[in-house]
mmCIF file of C-alpha atoms and ligand atoms in Angstrom:
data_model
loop_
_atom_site.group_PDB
_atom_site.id
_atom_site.type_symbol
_atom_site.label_atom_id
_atom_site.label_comp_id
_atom_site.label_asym_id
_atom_site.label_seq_id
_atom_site.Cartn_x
_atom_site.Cartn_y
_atom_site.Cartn_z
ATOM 1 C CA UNK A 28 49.246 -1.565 48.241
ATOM 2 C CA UNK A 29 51.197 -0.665 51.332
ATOM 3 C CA UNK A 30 53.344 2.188 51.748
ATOM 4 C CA UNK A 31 57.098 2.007 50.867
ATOM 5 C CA UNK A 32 59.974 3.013 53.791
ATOM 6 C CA UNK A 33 63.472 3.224 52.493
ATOM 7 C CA UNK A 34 65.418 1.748 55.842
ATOM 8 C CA UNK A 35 69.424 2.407 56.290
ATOM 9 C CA UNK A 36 71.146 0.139 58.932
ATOM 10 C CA UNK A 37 73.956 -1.315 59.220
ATOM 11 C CA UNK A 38 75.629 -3.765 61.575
ATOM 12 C CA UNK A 39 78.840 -1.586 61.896
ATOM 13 C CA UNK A 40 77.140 0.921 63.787
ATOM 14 C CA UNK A 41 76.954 -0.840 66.899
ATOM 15 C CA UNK A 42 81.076 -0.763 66.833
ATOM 16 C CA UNK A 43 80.634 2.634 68.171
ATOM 17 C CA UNK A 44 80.475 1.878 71.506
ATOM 18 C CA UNK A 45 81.545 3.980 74.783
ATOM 19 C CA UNK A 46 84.281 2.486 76.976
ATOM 20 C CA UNK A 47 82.143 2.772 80.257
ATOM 21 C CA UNK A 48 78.616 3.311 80.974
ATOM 22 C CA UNK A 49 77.212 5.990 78.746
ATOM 23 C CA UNK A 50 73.743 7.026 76.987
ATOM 24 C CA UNK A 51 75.109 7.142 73.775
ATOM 25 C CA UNK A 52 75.466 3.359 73.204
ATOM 26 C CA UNK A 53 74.738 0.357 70.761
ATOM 27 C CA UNK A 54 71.379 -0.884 72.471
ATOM 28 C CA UNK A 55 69.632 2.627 71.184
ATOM 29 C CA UNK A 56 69.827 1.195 67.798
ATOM 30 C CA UNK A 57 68.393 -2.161 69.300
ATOM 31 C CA UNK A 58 65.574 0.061 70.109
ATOM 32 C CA UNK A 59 65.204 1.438 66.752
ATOM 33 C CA UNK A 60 65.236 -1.751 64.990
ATOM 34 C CA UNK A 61 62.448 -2.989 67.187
ATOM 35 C CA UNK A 62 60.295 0.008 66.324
ATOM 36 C CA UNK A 63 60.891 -0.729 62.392
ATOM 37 C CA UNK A 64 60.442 -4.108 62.659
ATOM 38 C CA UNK A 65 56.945 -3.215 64.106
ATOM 39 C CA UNK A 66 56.125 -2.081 60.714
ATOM 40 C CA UNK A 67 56.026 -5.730 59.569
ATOM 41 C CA UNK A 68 52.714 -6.152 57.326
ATOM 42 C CA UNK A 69 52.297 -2.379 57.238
ATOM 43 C CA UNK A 70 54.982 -1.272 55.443
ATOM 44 C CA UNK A 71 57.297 -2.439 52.345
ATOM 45 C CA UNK A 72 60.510 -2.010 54.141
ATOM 46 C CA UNK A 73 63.309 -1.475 51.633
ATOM 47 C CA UNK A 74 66.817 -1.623 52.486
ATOM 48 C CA UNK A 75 69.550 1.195 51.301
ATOM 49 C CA UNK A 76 72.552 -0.037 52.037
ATOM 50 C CA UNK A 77 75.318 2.618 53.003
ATOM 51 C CA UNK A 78 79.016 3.147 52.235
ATOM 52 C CA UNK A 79 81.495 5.357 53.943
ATOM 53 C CA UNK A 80 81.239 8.918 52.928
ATOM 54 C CA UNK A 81 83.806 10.332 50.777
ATOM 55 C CA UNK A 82 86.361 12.963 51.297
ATOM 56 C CA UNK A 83 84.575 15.259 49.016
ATOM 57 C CA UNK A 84 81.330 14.741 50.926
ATOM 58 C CA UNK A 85 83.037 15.191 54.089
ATOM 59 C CA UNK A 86 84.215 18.353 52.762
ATOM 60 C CA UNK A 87 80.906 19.735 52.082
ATOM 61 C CA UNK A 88 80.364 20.463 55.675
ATOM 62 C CA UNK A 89 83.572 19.903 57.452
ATOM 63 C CA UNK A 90 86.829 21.012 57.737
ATOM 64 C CA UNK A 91 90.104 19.503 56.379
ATOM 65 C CA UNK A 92 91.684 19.710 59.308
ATOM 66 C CA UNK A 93 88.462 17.594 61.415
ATOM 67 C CA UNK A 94 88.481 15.096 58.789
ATOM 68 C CA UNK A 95 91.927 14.502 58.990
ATOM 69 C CA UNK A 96 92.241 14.125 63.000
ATOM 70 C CA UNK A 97 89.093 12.218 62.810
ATOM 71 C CA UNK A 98 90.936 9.855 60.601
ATOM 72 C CA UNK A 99 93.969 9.764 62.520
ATOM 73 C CA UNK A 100 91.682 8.386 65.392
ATOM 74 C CA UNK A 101 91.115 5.029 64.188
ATOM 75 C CA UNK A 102 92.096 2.222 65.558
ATOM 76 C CA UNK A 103 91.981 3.417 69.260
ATOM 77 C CA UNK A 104 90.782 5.048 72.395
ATOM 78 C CA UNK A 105 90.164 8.655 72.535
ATOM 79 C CA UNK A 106 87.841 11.713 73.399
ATOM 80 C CA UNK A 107 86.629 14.683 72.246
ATOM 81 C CA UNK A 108 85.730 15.870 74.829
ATOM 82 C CA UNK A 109 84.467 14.864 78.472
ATOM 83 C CA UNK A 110 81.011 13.635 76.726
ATOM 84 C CA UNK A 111 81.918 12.717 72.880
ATOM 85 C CA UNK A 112 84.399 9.383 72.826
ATOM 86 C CA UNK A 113 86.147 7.235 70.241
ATOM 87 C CA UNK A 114 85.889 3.814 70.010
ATOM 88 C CA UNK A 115 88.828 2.255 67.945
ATOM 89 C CA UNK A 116 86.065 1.888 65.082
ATOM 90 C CA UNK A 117 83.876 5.110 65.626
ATOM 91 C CA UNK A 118 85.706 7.134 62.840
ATOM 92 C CA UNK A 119 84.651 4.095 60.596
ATOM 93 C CA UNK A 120 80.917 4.097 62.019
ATOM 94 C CA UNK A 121 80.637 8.343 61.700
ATOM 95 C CA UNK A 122 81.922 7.888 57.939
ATOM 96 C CA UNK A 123 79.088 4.730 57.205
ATOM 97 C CA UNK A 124 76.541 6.504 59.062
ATOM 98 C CA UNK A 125 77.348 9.799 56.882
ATOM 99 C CA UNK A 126 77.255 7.617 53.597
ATOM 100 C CA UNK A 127 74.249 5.976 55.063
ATOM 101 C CA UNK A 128 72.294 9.610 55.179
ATOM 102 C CA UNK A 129 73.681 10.358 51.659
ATOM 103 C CA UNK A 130 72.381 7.169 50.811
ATOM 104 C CA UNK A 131 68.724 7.892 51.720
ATOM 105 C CA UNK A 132 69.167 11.609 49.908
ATOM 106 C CA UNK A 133 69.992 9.565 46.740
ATOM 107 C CA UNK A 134 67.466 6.936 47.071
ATOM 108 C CA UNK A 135 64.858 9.683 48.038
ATOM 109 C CA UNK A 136 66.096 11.740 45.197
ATOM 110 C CA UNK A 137 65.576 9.293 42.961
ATOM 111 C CA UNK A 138 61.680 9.372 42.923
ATOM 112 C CA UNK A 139 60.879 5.569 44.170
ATOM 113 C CA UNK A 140 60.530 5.825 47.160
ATOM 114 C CA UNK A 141 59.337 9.146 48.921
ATOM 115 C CA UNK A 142 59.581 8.130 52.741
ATOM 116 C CA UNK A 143 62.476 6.924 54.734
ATOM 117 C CA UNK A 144 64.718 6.712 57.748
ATOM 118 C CA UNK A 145 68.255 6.295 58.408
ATOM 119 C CA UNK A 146 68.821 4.312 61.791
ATOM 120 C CA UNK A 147 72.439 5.796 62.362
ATOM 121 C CA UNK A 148 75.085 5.951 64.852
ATOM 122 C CA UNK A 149 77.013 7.653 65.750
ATOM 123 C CA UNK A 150 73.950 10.894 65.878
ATOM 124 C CA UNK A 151 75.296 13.908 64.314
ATOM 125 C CA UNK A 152 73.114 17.307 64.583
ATOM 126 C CA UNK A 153 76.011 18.656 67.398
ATOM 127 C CA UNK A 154 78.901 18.135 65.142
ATOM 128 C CA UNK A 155 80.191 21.573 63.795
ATOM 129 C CA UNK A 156 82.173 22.233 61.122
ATOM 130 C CA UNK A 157 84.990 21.914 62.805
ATOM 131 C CA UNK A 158 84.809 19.518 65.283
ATOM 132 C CA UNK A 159 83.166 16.706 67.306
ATOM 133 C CA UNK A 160 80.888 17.641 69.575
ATOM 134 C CA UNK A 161 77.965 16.247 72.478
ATOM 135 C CA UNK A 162 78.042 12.833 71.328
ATOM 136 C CA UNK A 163 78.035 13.453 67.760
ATOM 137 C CA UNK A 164 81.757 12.868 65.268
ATOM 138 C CA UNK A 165 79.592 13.706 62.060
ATOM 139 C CA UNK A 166 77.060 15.973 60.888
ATOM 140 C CA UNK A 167 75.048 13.252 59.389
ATOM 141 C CA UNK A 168 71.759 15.395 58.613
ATOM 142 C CA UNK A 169 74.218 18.479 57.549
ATOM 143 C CA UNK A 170 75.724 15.963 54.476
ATOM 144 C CA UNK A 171 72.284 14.458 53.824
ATOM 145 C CA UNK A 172 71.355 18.008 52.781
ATOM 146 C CA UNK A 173 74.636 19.578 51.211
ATOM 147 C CA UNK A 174 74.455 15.793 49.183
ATOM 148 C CA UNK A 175 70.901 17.368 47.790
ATOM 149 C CA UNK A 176 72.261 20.986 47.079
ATOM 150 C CA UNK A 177 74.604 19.185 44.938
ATOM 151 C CA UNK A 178 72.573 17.021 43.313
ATOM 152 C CA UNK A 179 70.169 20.188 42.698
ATOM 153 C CA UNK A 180 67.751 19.929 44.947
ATOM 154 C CA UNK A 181 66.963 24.155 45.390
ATOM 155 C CA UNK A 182 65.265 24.065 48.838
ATOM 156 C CA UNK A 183 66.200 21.599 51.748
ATOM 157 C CA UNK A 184 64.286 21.732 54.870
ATOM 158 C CA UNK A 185 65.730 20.480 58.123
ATOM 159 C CA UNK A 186 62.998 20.023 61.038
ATOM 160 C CA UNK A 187 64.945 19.043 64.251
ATOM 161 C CA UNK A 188 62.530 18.432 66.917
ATOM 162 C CA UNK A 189 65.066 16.525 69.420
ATOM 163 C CA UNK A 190 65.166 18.078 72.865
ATOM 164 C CA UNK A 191 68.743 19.189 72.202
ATOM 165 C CA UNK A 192 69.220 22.852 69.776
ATOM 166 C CA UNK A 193 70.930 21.011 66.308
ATOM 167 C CA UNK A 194 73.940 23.716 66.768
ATOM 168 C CA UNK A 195 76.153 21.716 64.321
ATOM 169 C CA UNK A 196 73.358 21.983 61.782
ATOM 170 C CA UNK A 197 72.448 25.736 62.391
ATOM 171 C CA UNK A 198 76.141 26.635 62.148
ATOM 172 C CA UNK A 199 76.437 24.409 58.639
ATOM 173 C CA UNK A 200 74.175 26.660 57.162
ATOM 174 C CA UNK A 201 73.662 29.963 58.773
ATOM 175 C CA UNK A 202 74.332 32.196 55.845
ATOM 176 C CA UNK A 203 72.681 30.003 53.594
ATOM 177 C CA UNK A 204 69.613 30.035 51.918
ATOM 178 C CA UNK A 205 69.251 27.083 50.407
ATOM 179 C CA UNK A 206 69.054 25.449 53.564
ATOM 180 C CA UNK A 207 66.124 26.058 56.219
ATOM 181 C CA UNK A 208 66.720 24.808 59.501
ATOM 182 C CA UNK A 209 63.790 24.766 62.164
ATOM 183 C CA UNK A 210 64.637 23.274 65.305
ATOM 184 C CA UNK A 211 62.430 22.710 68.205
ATOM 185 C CA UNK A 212 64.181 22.312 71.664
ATOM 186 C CA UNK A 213 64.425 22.964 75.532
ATOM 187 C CA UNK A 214 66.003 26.001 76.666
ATOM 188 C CA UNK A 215 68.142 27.064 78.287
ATOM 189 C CA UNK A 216 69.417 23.425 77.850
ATOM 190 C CA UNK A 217 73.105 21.953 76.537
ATOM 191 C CA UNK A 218 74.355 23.159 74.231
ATOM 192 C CA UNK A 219 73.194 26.631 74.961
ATOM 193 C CA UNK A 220 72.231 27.694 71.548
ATOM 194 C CA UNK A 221 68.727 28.373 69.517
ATOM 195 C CA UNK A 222 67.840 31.553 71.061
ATOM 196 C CA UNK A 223 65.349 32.951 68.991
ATOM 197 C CA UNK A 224 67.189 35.813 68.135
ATOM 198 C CA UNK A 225 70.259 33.511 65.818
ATOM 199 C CA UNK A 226 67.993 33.518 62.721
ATOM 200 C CA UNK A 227 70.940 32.957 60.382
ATOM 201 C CA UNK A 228 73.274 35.830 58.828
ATOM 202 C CA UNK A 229 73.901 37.719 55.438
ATOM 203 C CA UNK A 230 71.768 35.872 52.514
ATOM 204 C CA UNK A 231 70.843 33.431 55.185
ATOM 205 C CA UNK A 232 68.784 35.808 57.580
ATOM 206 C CA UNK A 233 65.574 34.364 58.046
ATOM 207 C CA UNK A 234 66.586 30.712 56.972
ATOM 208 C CA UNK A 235 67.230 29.723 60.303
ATOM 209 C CA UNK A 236 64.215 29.947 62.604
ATOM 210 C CA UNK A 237 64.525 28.643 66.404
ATOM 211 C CA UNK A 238 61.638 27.894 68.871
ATOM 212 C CA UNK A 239 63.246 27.636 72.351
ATOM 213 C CA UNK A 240 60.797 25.765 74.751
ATOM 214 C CA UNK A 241 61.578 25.885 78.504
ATOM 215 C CA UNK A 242 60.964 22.020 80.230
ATOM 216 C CA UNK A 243 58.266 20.644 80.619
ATOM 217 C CA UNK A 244 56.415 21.288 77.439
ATOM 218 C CA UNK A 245 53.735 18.958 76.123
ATOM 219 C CA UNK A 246 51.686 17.511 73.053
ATOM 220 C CA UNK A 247 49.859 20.549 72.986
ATOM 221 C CA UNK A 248 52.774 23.007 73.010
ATOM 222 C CA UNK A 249 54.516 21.324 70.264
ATOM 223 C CA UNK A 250 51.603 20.643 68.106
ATOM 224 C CA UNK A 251 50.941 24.309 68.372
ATOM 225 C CA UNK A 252 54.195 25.031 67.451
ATOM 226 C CA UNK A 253 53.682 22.912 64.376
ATOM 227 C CA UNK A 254 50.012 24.731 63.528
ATOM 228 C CA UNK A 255 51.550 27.820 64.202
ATOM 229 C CA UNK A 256 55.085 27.774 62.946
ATOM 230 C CA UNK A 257 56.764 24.861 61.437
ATOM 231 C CA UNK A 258 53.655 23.539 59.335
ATOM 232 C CA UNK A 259 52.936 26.964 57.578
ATOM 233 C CA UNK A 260 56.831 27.387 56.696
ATOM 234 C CA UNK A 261 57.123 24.131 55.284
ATOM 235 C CA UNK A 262 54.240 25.008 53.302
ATOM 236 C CA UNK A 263 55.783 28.324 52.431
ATOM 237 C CA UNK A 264 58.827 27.464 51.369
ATOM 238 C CA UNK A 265 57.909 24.234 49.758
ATOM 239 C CA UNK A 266 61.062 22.444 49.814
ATOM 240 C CA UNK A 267 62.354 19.857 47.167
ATOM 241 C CA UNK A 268 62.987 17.799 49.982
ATOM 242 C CA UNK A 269 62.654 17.582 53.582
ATOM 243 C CA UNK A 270 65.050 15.849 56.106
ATOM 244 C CA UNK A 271 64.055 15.754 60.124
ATOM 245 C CA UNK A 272 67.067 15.683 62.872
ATOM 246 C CA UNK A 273 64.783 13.370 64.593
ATOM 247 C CA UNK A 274 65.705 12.691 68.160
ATOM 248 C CA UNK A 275 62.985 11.104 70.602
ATOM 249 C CA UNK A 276 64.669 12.634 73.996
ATOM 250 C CA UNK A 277 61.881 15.248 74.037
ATOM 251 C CA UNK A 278 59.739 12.391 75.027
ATOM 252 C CA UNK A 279 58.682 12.092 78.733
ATOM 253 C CA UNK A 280 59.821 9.401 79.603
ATOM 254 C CA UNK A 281 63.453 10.203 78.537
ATOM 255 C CA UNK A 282 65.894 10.331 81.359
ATOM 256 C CA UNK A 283 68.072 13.432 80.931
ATOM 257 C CA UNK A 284 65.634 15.879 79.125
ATOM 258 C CA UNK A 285 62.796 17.506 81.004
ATOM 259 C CA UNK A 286 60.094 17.536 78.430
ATOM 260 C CA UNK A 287 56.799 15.703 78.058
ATOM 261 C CA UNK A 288 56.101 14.184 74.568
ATOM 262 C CA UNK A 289 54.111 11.249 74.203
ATOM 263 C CA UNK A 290 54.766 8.649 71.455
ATOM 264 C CA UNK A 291 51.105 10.057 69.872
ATOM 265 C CA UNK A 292 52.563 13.390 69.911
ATOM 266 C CA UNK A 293 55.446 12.605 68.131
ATOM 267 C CA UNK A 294 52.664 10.944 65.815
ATOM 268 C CA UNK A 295 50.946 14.109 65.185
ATOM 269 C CA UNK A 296 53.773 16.346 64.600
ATOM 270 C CA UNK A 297 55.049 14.176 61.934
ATOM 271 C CA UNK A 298 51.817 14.121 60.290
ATOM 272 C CA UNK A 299 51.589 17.607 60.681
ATOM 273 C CA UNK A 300 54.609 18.211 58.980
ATOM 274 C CA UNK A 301 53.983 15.370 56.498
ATOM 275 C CA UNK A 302 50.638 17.385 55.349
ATOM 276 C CA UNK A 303 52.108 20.724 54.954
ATOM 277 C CA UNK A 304 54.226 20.044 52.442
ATOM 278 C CA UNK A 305 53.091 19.326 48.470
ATOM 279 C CA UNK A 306 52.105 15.819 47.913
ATOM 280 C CA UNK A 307 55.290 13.525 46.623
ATOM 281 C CA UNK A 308 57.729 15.506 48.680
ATOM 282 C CA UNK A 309 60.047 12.573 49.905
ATOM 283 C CA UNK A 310 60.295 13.068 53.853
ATOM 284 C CA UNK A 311 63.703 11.250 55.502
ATOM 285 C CA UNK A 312 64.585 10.938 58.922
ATOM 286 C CA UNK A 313 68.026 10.849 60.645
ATOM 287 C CA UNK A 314 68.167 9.254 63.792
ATOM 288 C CA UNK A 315 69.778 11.512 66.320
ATOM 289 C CA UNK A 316 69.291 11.155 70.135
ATOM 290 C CA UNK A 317 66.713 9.395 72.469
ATOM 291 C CA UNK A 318 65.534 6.000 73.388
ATOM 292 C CA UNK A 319 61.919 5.870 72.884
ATOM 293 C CA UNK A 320 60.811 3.191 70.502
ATOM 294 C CA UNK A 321 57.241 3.765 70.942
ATOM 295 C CA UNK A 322 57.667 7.329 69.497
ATOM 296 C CA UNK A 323 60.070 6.354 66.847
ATOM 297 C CA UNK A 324 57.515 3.791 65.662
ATOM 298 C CA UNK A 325 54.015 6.257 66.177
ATOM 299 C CA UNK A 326 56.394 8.657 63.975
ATOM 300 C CA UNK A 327 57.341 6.203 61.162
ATOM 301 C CA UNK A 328 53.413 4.929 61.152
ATOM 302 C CA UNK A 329 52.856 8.681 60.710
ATOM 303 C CA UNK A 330 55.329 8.687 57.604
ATOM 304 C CA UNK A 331 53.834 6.384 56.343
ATOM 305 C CA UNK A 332 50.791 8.507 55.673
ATOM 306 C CA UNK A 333 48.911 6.350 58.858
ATOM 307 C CA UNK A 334 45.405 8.379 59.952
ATOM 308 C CA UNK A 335 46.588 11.626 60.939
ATOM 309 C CA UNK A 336 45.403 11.665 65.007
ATOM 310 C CA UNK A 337 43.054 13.533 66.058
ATOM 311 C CA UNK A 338 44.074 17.340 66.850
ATOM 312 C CA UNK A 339 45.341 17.684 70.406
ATOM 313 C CA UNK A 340 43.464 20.251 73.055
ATOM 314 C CA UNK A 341 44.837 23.737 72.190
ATOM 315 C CA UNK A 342 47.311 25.531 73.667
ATOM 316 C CA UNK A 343 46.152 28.278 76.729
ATOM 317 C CA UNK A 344 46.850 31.784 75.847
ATOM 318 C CA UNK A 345 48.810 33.629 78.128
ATOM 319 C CA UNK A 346 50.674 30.194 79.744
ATOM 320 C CA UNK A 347 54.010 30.196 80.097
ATOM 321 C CA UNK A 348 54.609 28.401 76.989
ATOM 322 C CA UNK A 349 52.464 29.939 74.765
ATOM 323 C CA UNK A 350 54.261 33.534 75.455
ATOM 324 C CA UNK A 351 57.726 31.752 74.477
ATOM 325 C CA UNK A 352 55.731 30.528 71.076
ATOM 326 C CA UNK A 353 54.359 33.709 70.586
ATOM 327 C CA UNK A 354 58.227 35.097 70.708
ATOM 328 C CA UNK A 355 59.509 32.706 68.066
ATOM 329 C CA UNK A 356 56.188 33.633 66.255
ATOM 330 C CA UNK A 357 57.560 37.217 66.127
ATOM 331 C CA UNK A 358 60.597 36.916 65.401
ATOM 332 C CA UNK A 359 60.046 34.441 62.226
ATOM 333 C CA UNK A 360 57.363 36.574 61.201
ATOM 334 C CA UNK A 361 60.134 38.876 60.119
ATOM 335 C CA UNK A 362 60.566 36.692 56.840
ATOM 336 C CA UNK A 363 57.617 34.490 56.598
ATOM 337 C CA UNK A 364 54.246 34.943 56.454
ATOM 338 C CA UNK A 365 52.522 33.370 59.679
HETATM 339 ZN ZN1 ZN B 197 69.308 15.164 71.965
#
């Protein structure tokens, strides 16, 4: 029998679209829908349709005061700043694409189905609290997971491996412990944040857990990042569900980050992450930045429970990279056993 993939996409997305020439456009999701349509004859693809996210849900994450000048920018023009625009229907998109990542949370939730992907736009992993931010209106993977915490779900686990630091997400849930967030990402890079000192504060410490890469990292650096860190706290903490920022700008062919990801590594690290958690944990991705639609497909193949790749080559000692993963290393092993 083949393997189910809950799927959330909707047509209204695309109506977020810049007003000049910008990376952050409709044809990414053109990309996307490619990469799942690839999945034809190896996947059950089942649709979860979304619905604009409520005030409530808003409110899990953001402010009053952002919802209501988000709202207050419909129907025209504007930016947030020099890199994060309105279209006249963005505020409509960000609220659909918010309802669309609730949407998988409830679907996954719900036991059917224990793999999926929400193809969204506008991304969302820079919004903060209180504002728009780098492209993103709404913190799409930030509601996903407060949606869980309120339907009960004890542990969420948010694995962000685009090439950007998730700042919108860490802030969501710094002092929180309910919520891990693990992000993988270049640094120093925009937005400036995921040192691997910001490990989250008060009943939070430890719940946040950064691994700052400089450029040029590879397969082998991430998947030993994954061996090393990500893979044995997912294991640790055993979450009731697990939700991945997943942007594919890390890859290296992407044309404003400076790493080197191929679409197999991308492969491997979801499989890594896939394994290290109990069998029937439901796994959802949240599209965030990057164009690659070979990666986005090797990743969904490896959601799908596809034959894990073979392990990469390992990781030098004493290389530039492995002393920044040895770092992060020590500084998570402060509150987790690795
Ligand atoms: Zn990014």
């Amino acid at each position: 029998m083949l393997p189910s993939l809950a799927v959330v996409d909707e047509p209204a997305f695309d109506e977020h679209r810049p007003p000049s020439e910008h990376p952050e456009r409709p044809e990414r999701l053109v990309a996307a829908r490619r990469a799942v349509a690839a999945l034809a004859g190896k996947a059950n693809v089942e649709r979860v349709p979304a619905r604009p996210a409520t005030d409530d849900e808003l409110a899990r994450i953001h402010t009053p005061a952002y919802i209501d000048l988000l709202g207050q920018s419909a129907g025209r023009w504007s930016y947030f700043d020099a890199d994060t625009y309105l279209a006249p229907a963005s505020a409509a998109a960000a609220r659909l694409a918010a309802g669309g990542a609730i949407e998988l949370v409830n679907t996954l939730l719900a036991g059917t189905v224990e793999r999926g992907v929400a193809l969204l736009r506008p991304p969302g992993h820079h919004a903060r609290p209180s504002g728009a931010m780098g492209f993103c209106l709404l913190n799409n993977v930030a509601l996903a997971a407060a949606h869980a915490r309120a339907r009960g779900a004890e542990r969420v686990l948010i694995v962000d491996f685009d090439v950007h630091h998730g700042n919108g997400t860490q802030e969501a849930f710094y002092a929180d412990p309910s919520v891990t967030f693990v992000s993988l990402h270049q640094f120093p890079f925009y937005p400036g944040t995921g040192d691997v000192r910001e490990q989250g504060s008060g009943e939070g410490r430890g719940f946040t857990v950064n691994v700052p890469l400089s450029a040029g990292a590879d397969d082998e650096t991430y998947a030993a990042a994954f061996s090393r860190i990500v893979a044995p706290i997912a294991s640790e903490l055993a979450p009731n569900l697990v939700l991945v920022s997943a942007g594919f700008d890390a890859h290296r062919s992407d044309p404003l980050a400076e790493m080197r990801l191929s679409a197999w590594g991308y492969g491997t690290l979801v499989s890594m992450l896939a394994s290290a958690v109990r069998a029937g944990t439901p796994i959802g991705m949240v599209l965030e930045g990057g164009y690659d639609l070979d990666a986005l497909e090797a990743s969904l193949e490896a959601l799908l429970g596809a034959e894990p790749p073979p392990p990469p080559g390992s990781l030098r000692e004493g290389t530039r990279h492995g002393l920044e993963l040895d770092r992060a290393l020590d500084a998570a092993r402060r509150f987790w056993h690795l």
